[in-house]
């Protein structure tokens, strides 16, 4: 396994370097080439790859997000029993659950009727899952904050309501359904069975940071891929006056390097 880092400010040519490396690999007839980008950029990345490399198509390289990689591996190794629910389905489920538990809510009892609330709570629950935060942890923190007496009753009410919604959501999904975040956890459990990933050459480009869920996937990729290249938006010049704006990216790279060091 080999890991490489591409670093530079936005617009410094990191993505073009990735495309050039893929083009060179294609020219040598390499197989199992994978470009991973955020979900919202997969289609554009496919178009850019074809355009920049002047290719008739990209049959020999796949552009995947973490979620799309999960479904590809599920199709290869099987074993899933849960039904995948997309974002629209999650919104419908949350709307139904909120109707069922509305009388138990305090702060969010009225605002939960507004359409925008569904979007916000859905994003919040997704972030919780990506960062391995459970309803029980929220309950524990809420109890600790309440006993401290240093926070407002409004915040305590919001946390209690959030935990209640999260619990109802998890209970509804249990053993029956999975969303994109659940699929990443299932991916980690099944990656070892994949022949597709074994010896693959993989590039990751365009990610702002990697939450704990994605870091677990990267850890497995480090063990399975023949080479892993990751781009980070970081100013490589020492003493840059605006270095703070790259802090999130720098922390992500530190975490990836820490994981990679364990296997070298």
mmCIF file of C-alpha atoms in Angstrom:
data_model
loop_
_atom_site.group_PDB
_atom_site.id
_atom_site.type_symbol
_atom_site.label_atom_id
_atom_site.label_comp_id
_atom_site.label_asym_id
_atom_site.label_seq_id
_atom_site.Cartn_x
_atom_site.Cartn_y
_atom_site.Cartn_z
ATOM 1 C CA UNK A 1 0.000 0.000 0.000
ATOM 2 C CA UNK A 2 1.208 3.490 -0.899
ATOM 3 C CA UNK A 3 -0.412 6.784 0.097
ATOM 4 C CA UNK A 4 0.232 10.142 -1.562
ATOM 5 C CA UNK A 5 -0.954 13.656 -0.712
ATOM 6 C CA UNK A 6 -1.666 16.535 -3.080
ATOM 7 C CA UNK A 7 -1.676 19.884 -1.293
ATOM 8 C CA UNK A 8 -2.370 23.425 -2.385
ATOM 9 C CA UNK A 9 -4.824 26.270 -2.312
ATOM 10 C CA UNK A 10 -8.105 26.124 -4.188
ATOM 11 C CA UNK A 11 -7.392 26.579 -7.899
ATOM 12 C CA UNK A 12 -3.753 25.541 -7.581
ATOM 13 C CA UNK A 13 -4.173 22.585 -9.948
ATOM 14 C CA UNK A 14 -4.693 19.628 -7.581
ATOM 15 C CA UNK A 15 -7.680 18.285 -9.510
ATOM 16 C CA UNK A 16 -5.831 18.599 -12.810
ATOM 17 C CA UNK A 17 -2.953 16.622 -11.306
ATOM 18 C CA UNK A 18 -5.429 13.911 -10.365
ATOM 19 C CA UNK A 19 -6.829 13.827 -13.914
ATOM 20 C CA UNK A 20 -3.332 13.685 -15.393
ATOM 21 C CA UNK A 21 -2.363 10.785 -13.118
ATOM 22 C CA UNK A 22 -5.524 8.926 -14.108
ATOM 23 C CA UNK A 23 -4.793 9.606 -17.773
ATOM 24 C CA UNK A 24 -1.252 8.242 -17.398
ATOM 25 C CA UNK A 25 -2.586 5.145 -15.618
ATOM 26 C CA UNK A 26 -5.088 4.582 -18.420
ATOM 27 C CA UNK A 27 -2.299 4.954 -20.966
ATOM 28 C CA UNK A 28 -0.375 2.183 -19.227
ATOM 29 C CA UNK A 29 -3.422 -0.063 -19.313
ATOM 30 C CA UNK A 30 -3.912 -0.118 -15.548
ATOM 31 C CA UNK A 31 -7.231 -1.430 -14.259
ATOM 32 C CA UNK A 32 -9.361 -0.857 -11.165
ATOM 33 C CA UNK A 33 -8.941 2.920 -11.229
ATOM 34 C CA UNK A 34 -11.327 4.792 -8.927
ATOM 35 C CA UNK A 35 -11.888 8.531 -8.518
ATOM 36 C CA UNK A 36 -13.833 9.379 -5.353
ATOM 37 C CA UNK A 37 -15.511 12.778 -4.994
ATOM 38 C CA UNK A 38 -18.370 14.183 -2.878
ATOM 39 C CA UNK A 39 -21.801 12.902 -3.920
ATOM 40 C CA UNK A 40 -22.891 16.208 -5.469
ATOM 41 C CA UNK A 41 -19.835 16.323 -7.746
ATOM 42 C CA UNK A 42 -19.897 12.816 -9.246
ATOM 43 C CA UNK A 43 -21.632 13.734 -12.517
ATOM 44 C CA UNK A 44 -19.499 16.842 -13.049
ATOM 45 C CA UNK A 45 -16.321 14.889 -12.287
ATOM 46 C CA UNK A 46 -17.246 12.311 -14.932
ATOM 47 C CA UNK A 47 -17.784 15.063 -17.496
ATOM 48 C CA UNK A 48 -14.564 16.874 -16.556
ATOM 49 C CA UNK A 49 -12.545 13.670 -16.704
ATOM 50 C CA UNK A 50 -13.783 12.906 -20.218
ATOM 51 C CA UNK A 51 -13.231 16.505 -21.364
ATOM 52 C CA UNK A 52 -9.804 17.114 -19.791
ATOM 53 C CA UNK A 53 -8.380 13.785 -20.965
ATOM 54 C CA UNK A 54 -10.147 13.904 -24.346
ATOM 55 C CA UNK A 55 -11.624 10.447 -23.800
ATOM 56 C CA UNK A 56 -14.515 8.849 -25.703
ATOM 57 C CA UNK A 57 -15.748 7.483 -22.354
ATOM 58 C CA UNK A 58 -14.509 6.320 -18.973
ATOM 59 C CA UNK A 59 -15.195 2.605 -18.980
ATOM 60 C CA UNK A 60 -11.838 1.877 -17.344
ATOM 61 C CA UNK A 61 -12.174 4.326 -14.445
ATOM 62 C CA UNK A 62 -15.105 4.735 -12.078
ATOM 63 C CA UNK A 63 -16.199 7.976 -10.429
ATOM 64 C CA UNK A 64 -17.767 7.222 -7.061
ATOM 65 C CA UNK A 65 -18.868 8.935 -3.870
ATOM 66 C CA UNK A 66 -18.648 7.125 -0.528
ATOM 67 C CA UNK A 67 -22.339 6.199 -0.850
ATOM 68 C CA UNK A 68 -21.961 4.962 -4.430
ATOM 69 C CA UNK A 69 -18.919 2.943 -3.407
ATOM 70 C CA UNK A 70 -21.042 1.355 -0.683
ATOM 71 C CA UNK A 71 -23.731 0.256 -3.135
ATOM 72 C CA UNK A 72 -21.135 -1.087 -5.559
ATOM 73 C CA UNK A 73 -19.630 -3.244 -2.822
ATOM 74 C CA UNK A 74 -23.089 -4.393 -1.678
ATOM 75 C CA UNK A 75 -23.823 -5.517 -5.244
ATOM 76 C CA UNK A 76 -20.538 -7.420 -5.272
ATOM 77 C CA UNK A 77 -20.615 -9.170 -1.892
ATOM 78 C CA UNK A 78 -24.349 -9.159 -1.035
ATOM 79 C CA UNK A 79 -25.640 -9.782 2.464
ATOM 80 C CA UNK A 80 -27.865 -6.734 2.920
ATOM 81 C CA UNK A 81 -31.375 -7.242 4.268
ATOM 82 C CA UNK A 82 -32.408 -3.627 4.884
ATOM 83 C CA UNK A 83 -34.136 -1.428 2.312
ATOM 84 C CA UNK A 84 -32.280 1.735 1.346
ATOM 85 C CA UNK A 85 -34.206 4.980 1.907
ATOM 86 C CA UNK A 86 -33.257 8.090 -0.088
ATOM 87 C CA UNK A 87 -33.502 11.697 1.102
ATOM 88 C CA UNK A 88 -37.076 12.114 -0.084
ATOM 89 C CA UNK A 89 -38.072 8.969 1.773
ATOM 90 C CA UNK A 90 -36.340 10.190 4.933
ATOM 91 C CA UNK A 91 -38.302 13.435 4.751
ATOM 92 C CA UNK A 92 -41.569 11.510 4.508
ATOM 93 C CA UNK A 93 -40.624 9.302 7.461
ATOM 94 C CA UNK A 94 -39.578 12.285 9.577
ATOM 95 C CA UNK A 95 -42.837 14.076 8.800
ATOM 96 C CA UNK A 96 -44.818 11.041 9.926
ATOM 97 C CA UNK A 97 -42.734 10.565 13.070
ATOM 98 C CA UNK A 98 -43.075 14.218 14.027
ATOM 99 C CA UNK A 99 -46.844 13.917 13.788
ATOM 100 C CA UNK A 100 -46.732 10.881 16.073
ATOM 101 C CA UNK A 101 -44.541 12.436 18.781
ATOM 102 C CA UNK A 102 -45.501 16.121 18.491
ATOM 103 C CA UNK A 103 -47.377 16.130 21.812
ATOM 104 C CA UNK A 104 -44.178 14.933 23.531
ATOM 105 C CA UNK A 105 -42.118 17.809 22.167
ATOM 106 C CA UNK A 106 -41.609 21.056 24.069
ATOM 107 C CA UNK A 107 -39.536 23.657 22.214
ATOM 108 C CA UNK A 108 -40.074 22.142 18.761
ATOM 109 C CA UNK A 109 -43.775 21.375 19.147
ATOM 110 C CA UNK A 110 -44.932 24.296 16.984
ATOM 111 C CA UNK A 111 -41.926 24.839 14.750
ATOM 112 C CA UNK A 112 -41.916 21.148 13.760
ATOM 113 C CA UNK A 113 -45.000 21.856 11.631
ATOM 114 C CA UNK A 114 -42.982 24.121 9.333
ATOM 115 C CA UNK A 115 -41.629 22.561 6.122
ATOM 116 C CA UNK A 116 -38.120 23.912 6.645
ATOM 117 C CA UNK A 117 -37.833 22.093 9.963
ATOM 118 C CA UNK A 118 -37.791 18.714 8.213
ATOM 119 C CA UNK A 119 -34.742 19.742 6.156
ATOM 120 C CA UNK A 120 -32.907 21.016 9.219
ATOM 121 C CA UNK A 121 -33.576 18.033 11.464
ATOM 122 C CA UNK A 122 -32.739 15.623 8.634
ATOM 123 C CA UNK A 123 -29.352 17.299 8.136
ATOM 124 C CA UNK A 124 -28.746 17.308 11.889
ATOM 125 C CA UNK A 125 -29.462 13.584 12.221
ATOM 126 C CA UNK A 126 -27.175 12.865 9.266
ATOM 127 C CA UNK A 127 -24.365 14.820 10.924
ATOM 128 C CA UNK A 128 -24.914 12.936 14.179
ATOM 129 C CA UNK A 129 -24.553 9.614 12.386
ATOM 130 C CA UNK A 130 -21.468 10.703 10.451
ATOM 131 C CA UNK A 131 -19.802 11.653 13.739
ATOM 132 C CA UNK A 132 -20.954 8.563 15.696
ATOM 133 C CA UNK A 133 -23.202 10.574 18.022
ATOM 134 C CA UNK A 134 -26.064 8.500 19.463
ATOM 135 C CA UNK A 135 -29.352 9.533 21.133
ATOM 136 C CA UNK A 136 -27.989 8.138 24.414
ATOM 137 C CA UNK A 137 -24.991 10.477 24.215
ATOM 138 C CA UNK A 138 -27.258 13.449 23.624
ATOM 139 C CA UNK A 139 -29.356 12.419 26.649
ATOM 140 C CA UNK A 140 -26.219 12.121 28.777
ATOM 141 C CA UNK A 141 -24.869 15.534 27.754
ATOM 142 C CA UNK A 142 -28.305 17.099 28.298
ATOM 143 C CA UNK A 143 -28.450 15.648 31.810
ATOM 144 C CA UNK A 144 -24.962 16.913 32.623
ATOM 145 C CA UNK A 145 -25.734 20.406 31.310
ATOM 146 C CA UNK A 146 -29.022 20.491 33.205
ATOM 147 C CA UNK A 147 -27.317 19.575 36.485
ATOM 148 C CA UNK A 148 -24.595 22.166 35.939
ATOM 149 C CA UNK A 149 -27.141 24.980 35.988
ATOM 150 C CA UNK A 150 -25.024 26.987 33.532
ATOM 151 C CA UNK A 151 -27.263 26.683 30.453
ATOM 152 C CA UNK A 152 -30.725 27.945 29.639
ATOM 153 C CA UNK A 153 -33.878 25.875 29.877
ATOM 154 C CA UNK A 154 -34.419 26.615 26.173
ATOM 155 C CA UNK A 155 -31.219 24.770 25.205
ATOM 156 C CA UNK A 156 -32.113 21.848 27.465
ATOM 157 C CA UNK A 157 -35.549 21.684 25.815
ATOM 158 C CA UNK A 158 -34.019 21.697 22.333
ATOM 159 C CA UNK A 159 -31.611 18.904 23.235
ATOM 160 C CA UNK A 160 -34.366 16.789 24.784
ATOM 161 C CA UNK A 161 -36.575 17.261 21.734
ATOM 162 C CA UNK A 162 -33.685 16.413 19.402
ATOM 163 C CA UNK A 163 -32.907 13.233 21.322
ATOM 164 C CA UNK A 164 -36.588 12.236 21.228
ATOM 165 C CA UNK A 165 -36.794 12.717 17.442
ATOM 166 C CA UNK A 166 -33.503 10.876 16.921
ATOM 167 C CA UNK A 167 -34.689 7.947 19.073
ATOM 168 C CA UNK A 168 -37.950 7.687 17.139
ATOM 169 C CA UNK A 169 -36.035 7.806 13.847
ATOM 170 C CA UNK A 170 -33.606 5.073 14.906
ATOM 171 C CA UNK A 171 -36.393 2.870 16.223
ATOM 172 C CA UNK A 172 -38.332 3.203 12.958
ATOM 173 C CA UNK A 173 -35.266 2.241 10.895
ATOM 174 C CA UNK A 174 -34.049 -0.580 13.122
ATOM 175 C CA UNK A 175 -33.377 -3.788 11.154
ATOM 176 C CA UNK A 176 -35.687 -2.662 8.321
ATOM 177 C CA UNK A 177 -34.249 0.372 6.557
ATOM 178 C CA UNK A 178 -30.944 2.152 6.022
ATOM 179 C CA UNK A 179 -30.031 5.643 4.890
ATOM 180 C CA UNK A 180 -26.783 6.856 3.322
ATOM 181 C CA UNK A 181 -25.048 7.097 6.693
ATOM 182 C CA UNK A 182 -26.102 3.572 7.666
ATOM 183 C CA UNK A 183 -24.803 2.309 4.325
ATOM 184 C CA UNK A 184 -21.317 3.639 5.121
ATOM 185 C CA UNK A 185 -21.270 1.629 8.363
ATOM 186 C CA UNK A 186 -22.403 -1.445 6.430
ATOM 187 C CA UNK A 187 -19.693 -0.746 3.818
ATOM 188 C CA UNK A 188 -16.959 -0.838 6.462
ATOM 189 C CA UNK A 189 -18.232 -4.237 7.637
ATOM 190 C CA UNK A 190 -18.182 -5.705 4.111
ATOM 191 C CA UNK A 191 -15.116 -4.167 2.471
ATOM 192 C CA UNK A 192 -12.882 -7.075 3.460
ATOM 193 C CA UNK A 193 -14.968 -9.358 1.249
ATOM 194 C CA UNK A 194 -14.487 -7.231 -1.867
ATOM 195 C CA UNK A 195 -12.191 -8.324 -4.677
ATOM 196 C CA UNK A 196 -12.933 -5.108 -6.571
ATOM 197 C CA UNK A 197 -11.092 -2.958 -4.022
ATOM 198 C CA UNK A 198 -8.149 -5.317 -3.577
ATOM 199 C CA UNK A 199 -5.207 -3.784 -5.419
ATOM 200 C CA UNK A 200 -7.229 -0.837 -6.742
ATOM 201 C CA UNK A 201 -5.648 2.560 -7.396
ATOM 202 C CA UNK A 202 -7.801 5.274 -5.816
ATOM 203 C CA UNK A 203 -7.854 9.080 -5.860
ATOM 204 C CA UNK A 204 -9.942 11.214 -3.472
ATOM 205 C CA UNK A 205 -10.516 14.810 -4.538
ATOM 206 C CA UNK A 206 -12.771 17.699 -3.529
ATOM 207 C CA UNK A 207 -13.497 16.730 0.080
ATOM 208 C CA UNK A 208 -13.520 19.481 2.705
ATOM 209 C CA UNK A 209 -12.954 17.025 5.534
ATOM 210 C CA UNK A 210 -13.525 13.405 6.506
ATOM 211 C CA UNK A 211 -15.922 12.658 9.391
ATOM 212 C CA UNK A 212 -15.243 9.567 11.560
ATOM 213 C CA UNK A 213 -17.434 7.383 9.329
ATOM 214 C CA UNK A 214 -15.397 8.168 6.223
ATOM 215 C CA UNK A 215 -12.115 7.810 8.099
ATOM 216 C CA UNK A 216 -13.043 4.203 8.857
ATOM 217 C CA UNK A 217 -13.568 3.623 5.133
ATOM 218 C CA UNK A 218 -10.199 5.247 4.372
ATOM 219 C CA UNK A 219 -8.541 2.994 6.921
ATOM 220 C CA UNK A 220 -9.855 -0.067 5.094
ATOM 221 C CA UNK A 221 -8.861 1.386 1.713
ATOM 222 C CA UNK A 222 -5.324 1.895 3.009
ATOM 223 C CA UNK A 223 -5.133 -1.818 3.685
ATOM 224 C CA UNK A 224 -6.691 -2.932 0.401
ATOM 225 C CA UNK A 225 -5.656 -0.470 -2.315
ATOM 226 C CA UNK A 226 -2.305 -0.594 -4.089
ATOM 227 C CA UNK A 227 -2.161 3.203 -4.011
ATOM 228 C CA UNK A 228 -4.254 5.936 -2.431
ATOM 229 C CA UNK A 229 -3.935 9.616 -3.425
ATOM 230 C CA UNK A 230 -5.793 12.298 -1.452
ATOM 231 C CA UNK A 231 -5.966 16.025 -2.226
ATOM 232 C CA UNK A 232 -6.152 18.593 0.570
ATOM 233 C CA UNK A 233 -6.869 22.305 0.238
ATOM 234 C CA UNK A 234 -3.956 23.574 2.318
ATOM 235 C CA UNK A 235 -1.567 26.483 1.875
ATOM 236 C CA UNK A 236 1.893 24.928 1.743
ATOM 237 C CA UNK A 237 3.654 28.278 2.238
ATOM 238 C CA UNK A 238 4.940 28.879 5.763
ATOM 239 C CA UNK A 239 3.698 31.944 7.618
ATOM 240 C CA UNK A 240 0.618 32.501 5.469
ATOM 241 C CA UNK A 241 -1.542 35.286 6.918
ATOM 242 C CA UNK A 242 -4.810 33.441 6.215
ATOM 243 C CA UNK A 243 -3.678 29.961 7.293
ATOM 244 C CA UNK A 244 -6.616 29.677 9.725
ATOM 245 C CA UNK A 245 -9.074 29.196 6.859
ATOM 246 C CA UNK A 246 -7.324 25.908 6.033
ATOM 247 C CA UNK A 247 -7.538 24.565 9.589
ATOM 248 C CA UNK A 248 -10.327 22.065 8.902
ATOM 249 C CA UNK A 249 -8.418 20.607 5.941
ATOM 250 C CA UNK A 250 -5.175 20.489 7.939
ATOM 251 C CA UNK A 251 -6.863 18.606 10.777
ATOM 252 C CA UNK A 252 -8.319 16.116 8.304
ATOM 253 C CA UNK A 253 -4.886 15.491 6.813
ATOM 254 C CA UNK A 254 -3.420 14.983 10.286
ATOM 255 C CA UNK A 255 -6.049 12.336 11.030
ATOM 256 C CA UNK A 256 -5.426 10.539 7.741
ATOM 257 C CA UNK A 257 -1.653 10.630 8.293
ATOM 258 C CA UNK A 258 -2.129 9.246 11.806
ATOM 259 C CA UNK A 259 -4.108 6.311 10.415
ATOM 260 C CA UNK A 260 -1.599 5.733 7.604
ATOM 261 C CA UNK A 261 1.302 5.755 10.080
ATOM 262 C CA UNK A 262 -0.246 2.814 11.926
ATOM 263 C CA UNK A 263 0.128 0.640 8.829
ATOM 264 C CA UNK A 264 3.610 1.656 7.726
#
